[in-house]
């Protein structure tokens, strides 16, 4: 009999304790609300005091971007990608020469002379796993995730959604016809 | 590369070996810094190899003295009771390769013997040693009471792989053996419920074998080998 | 009351009694249906907001019409209703078609016709029957038939489980609810809803309202037993095992979609109102003001009745978003080992109290 | 709508119904299918079918380099990616005999413990959902979000981090990390008693979980169940303490075990309670680590550009939030693993389900399944 009433008492008291907690949350909603009104309010990028050279530490995971003027076509990013979402095709050209016809600059912003013409640099963002592995080996730091240290150059885009699946394949290289490539490569015309 | 640079790098590496990593980190030029780091790694590895050859006798065997005793005692226990079943004792007695025939009996002995009490099967791994080599199953055993462990290797023939089950001895082996069967096709004899675990029932082939070939299609779904436009 | 009034109003009532009766019933039914629809929108909005606030979020929000859910998300329930109405009506091929279509209406009718005897104010009551309380208890049990039909006709195991659980639960909880009401009837000596409320007029010592809940300790207990049994009859948490979403997907309503699902939804909220209304009428003084002299003119009756009912509905929402769910056997043992013995003791106590004190 | 075969149960012929819970079901925590044989509400047999999320981790690992494996370990147990990274790199470093800088060890431990809290919060919250309480779930997710914010601050990613590398971590901590982390702990620790009042000590919750799904210690050990599930059965076993890896032996923390406070030892409530206590212990470890973390220095050990471990094999287990997470790595000296086996704790936890849930009701099977805290990504790999 005693246990019977103890059980009832325990039930009532613990249930009311729970109700008191939810009540407290309900009346303090103005202080406690954590909702972000998404399309109007965006998730703020965390305030990051890195304290060292930001160029080396690309602390963001977002969509990839390639500065094609700096790409030397070394294929390091393609090789390191664990899901094979990067595809690069290159052709041998004269070292360090600008070829304006196909949008090729001979010298990168770091001063490296390019020996390869990149005719194709595709990244399939539907397959990208945002592991950030491709940005580290890049010798020219031309592939990076947007919104990080280079956010002045490229606004952060949360959604980067598309209506067509094929639009998620980002083609960074300038479109070139075979003749253009043939002219540009000249006698070095073998495909690499 | 100039000899000037070389000496600069050598300097920095020496400093770094002495404990001052900033000497390398403060190098402005990326390429020189990279070379310096590479040189440092080389130097450290050489130093380590030297150290090892000097102190190989003390350092090998690992762990505290008591641990060593227990390790060797487990394999010693095994070789005293089942001398004929042991093919090879490897790695200071931490790893023992057994014949498959009496494995079930040995497993029971291991679990129940007061000095062994290996009541926990940590892991059960199937291995394909190569297209010409046999298949292998590795058992990592551990005792919750004595806190010692041993690894058992058992080979299985490639054509007709059969190993006695330990599913009733360590219940965990139930699903792990099913997984090994699923992936390697090793039949665990007397297993009560030997079905594929992860792959569908009608999957063809043993996926984790080195000579496995992917199916062309599965239920009419063509398995894409290369991504379209990505050749 | 309204029925009688309307019949009196029509001069040729005596000539075509059948026709007049039918038209009067229709005249009464349409406003009641409108009321349920509007009330359900309010209750859904309330539930969304209260649950969100308890969970530290703000719930549906927006800037205006066309932008998300309107100011403070006020348009959210309307959007929900529109969505449910416009959705494709799917009937599984293996379902028992006739019963499948019929079930939602039976459930809704049960809740709908209970409304007829609810005294919204001194004058606003569709029909003040002399067996009003009995009538409500009787017809509100009709809903379980619909749930069983829904579960059976869906031809789905989850639905069947949900239906069977629901039947067991509702039938069990009818008993403590009915036993608690018996106490009320013993005190008032009438089954008429208005009669019960009129019995609760006045104040004790000029402050404490003379409501049945305050008349003696046993009625105080009775109120809680009735109310919690009512929560169970509405299949609300912690007694929502018939539609326990983590176990039975959606219970009896698994196969329903669109308009038919909306009817189940509507009847759940209507049932909540019926339970709250009966509790208010039976224990909390119905449409009477709780404070002497404050807004106690007959015109305020509707206000008091609605605010008391909505408070009880808020309590149900509060329960739902705080507590876990009981298991089916625990649900039964709470009923048979907890509520029913206490309810019997209450009847006995109320009788003794009336005999000795009142 | 097949009705199950007629099976003889004792002297009475009872018709058993076969019920498929899953693969699409609200509380299977992923794509798991449970074939449940029931007699009314009573469950007589639970047969789990897994493999719906099989992504060939082990096969895939045999074709990619060692560093490329790390993003895939993230995706195995996607609730506790840091701990998965941690287990892998610990095994790799032991295989390659690499000594990582001390600061890296501290960073790793802070991250792993934060992720343990995040994982437990999810496990506890979802368990509340399984037994019908919705509000604690969102309260716990609210706090979990703040941990994910800390991860985003540190490595840019919120769920799949690829943060720990062989021989280091990908980024050093930001300078404001310590204050943010302390802020979080100060905010979070007082919330634990509130969770307890709201859910753990709730009478209905106790009724639903105490005495339900009792797993005796011998059964747990035999099935290889580990982590909080094993500790819930009263076995004081924690890889962090008993086979210390990294620098866990430097920290002072308790190993909570189940006591059977409200029911039998090893019931669902004990497992739940152990997780609740473990979150406090993790907070303690993080506080200690933040106090003693050495400043400055590189966060990468000297690792060759191409990772080629020496020929050999290693089995190393670490304590993930779900239990003993083991990696069996066999290297043939090349830069691609010869064999990579992941011993997942959730797989063993799921295999014990049939043993401990037979004879209970359908609602209890859901409760027991939830208390085992399985992650299907890790079971199917």
Short mmCIF file of N, CA and C in Angstrom, two decimals, chain A residues 80 82 133, chain D residues 57 60-76 85 88 92 162 327 329 335-337 340:
data_model
loop_
_atom_site.label_atom_id
_atom_site.label_comp_id
_atom_site.label_asym_id
_atom_site.label_seq_id
_atom_site.Cartn_x
_atom_site.Cartn_y
_atom_site.Cartn_z
N UNK A 80 45.04 13.56 -55.77
CA UNK A 80 44.81 13.39 -54.34
C UNK A 80 43.32 13.26 -54.03
N UNK A 82 39.97 11.91 -53.25
CA UNK A 82 39.58 10.53 -52.96
C UNK A 82 38.34 10.07 -53.74
N UNK A 133 41.23 18.00 -49.23
CA UNK A 133 42.55 17.42 -49.50
C UNK A 133 43.20 18.06 -50.71
N UNK D 57 33.51 0.36 -47.71
CA UNK D 57 34.65 1.08 -47.15
C UNK D 57 35.92 0.27 -47.26
N UNK D 60 37.04 -0.25 -50.82
CA UNK D 60 37.45 1.03 -51.37
C UNK D 60 38.82 1.43 -50.83
N UNK D 61 39.05 1.14 -49.54
CA UNK D 61 40.32 1.54 -48.93
C UNK D 61 41.48 0.84 -49.58
N UNK D 62 41.23 -0.30 -50.24
CA UNK D 62 42.32 -1.02 -50.88
C UNK D 62 42.72 -0.41 -52.21
N UNK D 63 42.06 0.68 -52.60
CA UNK D 63 42.43 1.29 -53.87
C UNK D 63 42.80 2.76 -53.73
N UNK D 64 42.85 3.27 -52.51
CA UNK D 64 43.22 4.67 -52.33
C UNK D 64 44.37 4.76 -51.34
N UNK D 65 45.04 5.89 -51.35
CA UNK D 65 46.21 6.02 -50.48
C UNK D 65 45.79 6.22 -49.03
N UNK D 66 46.78 6.11 -48.15
CA UNK D 66 46.47 6.13 -46.72
C UNK D 66 45.81 7.43 -46.29
N UNK D 67 46.27 8.56 -46.86
CA UNK D 67 45.66 9.81 -46.41
C UNK D 67 44.27 9.99 -47.00
N UNK D 68 44.04 9.37 -48.15
CA UNK D 68 42.70 9.47 -48.73
C UNK D 68 41.67 8.64 -47.98
N UNK D 69 42.14 7.72 -47.12
CA UNK D 69 41.19 6.90 -46.36
C UNK D 69 40.47 7.75 -45.32
N UNK D 70 41.15 8.79 -44.83
CA UNK D 70 40.61 9.54 -43.69
C UNK D 70 39.22 10.12 -43.98
N UNK D 71 38.99 10.76 -45.14
CA UNK D 71 37.62 11.23 -45.39
C UNK D 71 36.59 10.11 -45.37
N UNK D 72 37.02 8.89 -45.70
CA UNK D 72 36.06 7.79 -45.67
C UNK D 72 35.79 7.30 -44.26
N UNK D 73 36.80 7.40 -43.39
CA UNK D 73 36.53 7.04 -42.00
C UNK D 73 35.53 8.01 -41.38
N UNK D 74 35.59 9.26 -41.82
CA UNK D 74 34.59 10.24 -41.37
C UNK D 74 33.19 9.72 -41.60
N UNK D 75 33.01 9.13 -42.77
CA UNK D 75 31.67 8.80 -43.21
C UNK D 75 31.18 7.48 -42.66
N UNK D 76 32.04 6.76 -41.95
CA UNK D 76 31.56 5.52 -41.34
C UNK D 76 30.65 5.84 -40.18
N UNK D 85 38.43 9.45 -37.06
CA UNK D 85 39.74 9.93 -37.51
C UNK D 85 40.80 9.54 -36.50
N UNK D 88 41.85 5.93 -36.45
CA UNK D 88 42.65 5.60 -37.64
C UNK D 88 44.07 6.14 -37.51
N UNK D 92 47.61 4.19 -37.39
CA UNK D 92 48.62 4.44 -38.42
C UNK D 92 49.93 4.89 -37.80
N UNK D 162 37.59 15.43 -41.55
CA UNK D 162 38.90 15.16 -42.14
C UNK D 162 39.95 16.02 -41.43
N UNK D 327 40.86 -0.63 -35.72
CA UNK D 327 41.28 -0.66 -37.12
C UNK D 327 42.32 -1.75 -37.26
N UNK D 329 44.94 -2.81 -39.81
CA UNK D 329 45.57 -2.31 -41.02
C UNK D 329 46.72 -3.25 -41.38
N UNK D 335 51.99 2.53 -50.93
CA UNK D 335 51.25 3.66 -50.36
C UNK D 335 49.74 3.41 -50.33
N UNK D 336 49.36 2.20 -50.70
CA UNK D 336 47.94 1.84 -50.65
C UNK D 336 47.77 0.70 -49.65
N UNK D 337 46.78 0.78 -48.77
CA UNK D 337 46.60 -0.28 -47.78
C UNK D 337 46.36 -1.63 -48.46
N UNK D 340 42.26 -3.21 -44.98
CA UNK D 340 41.82 -2.25 -43.96
C UNK D 340 40.52 -2.77 -43.38
#
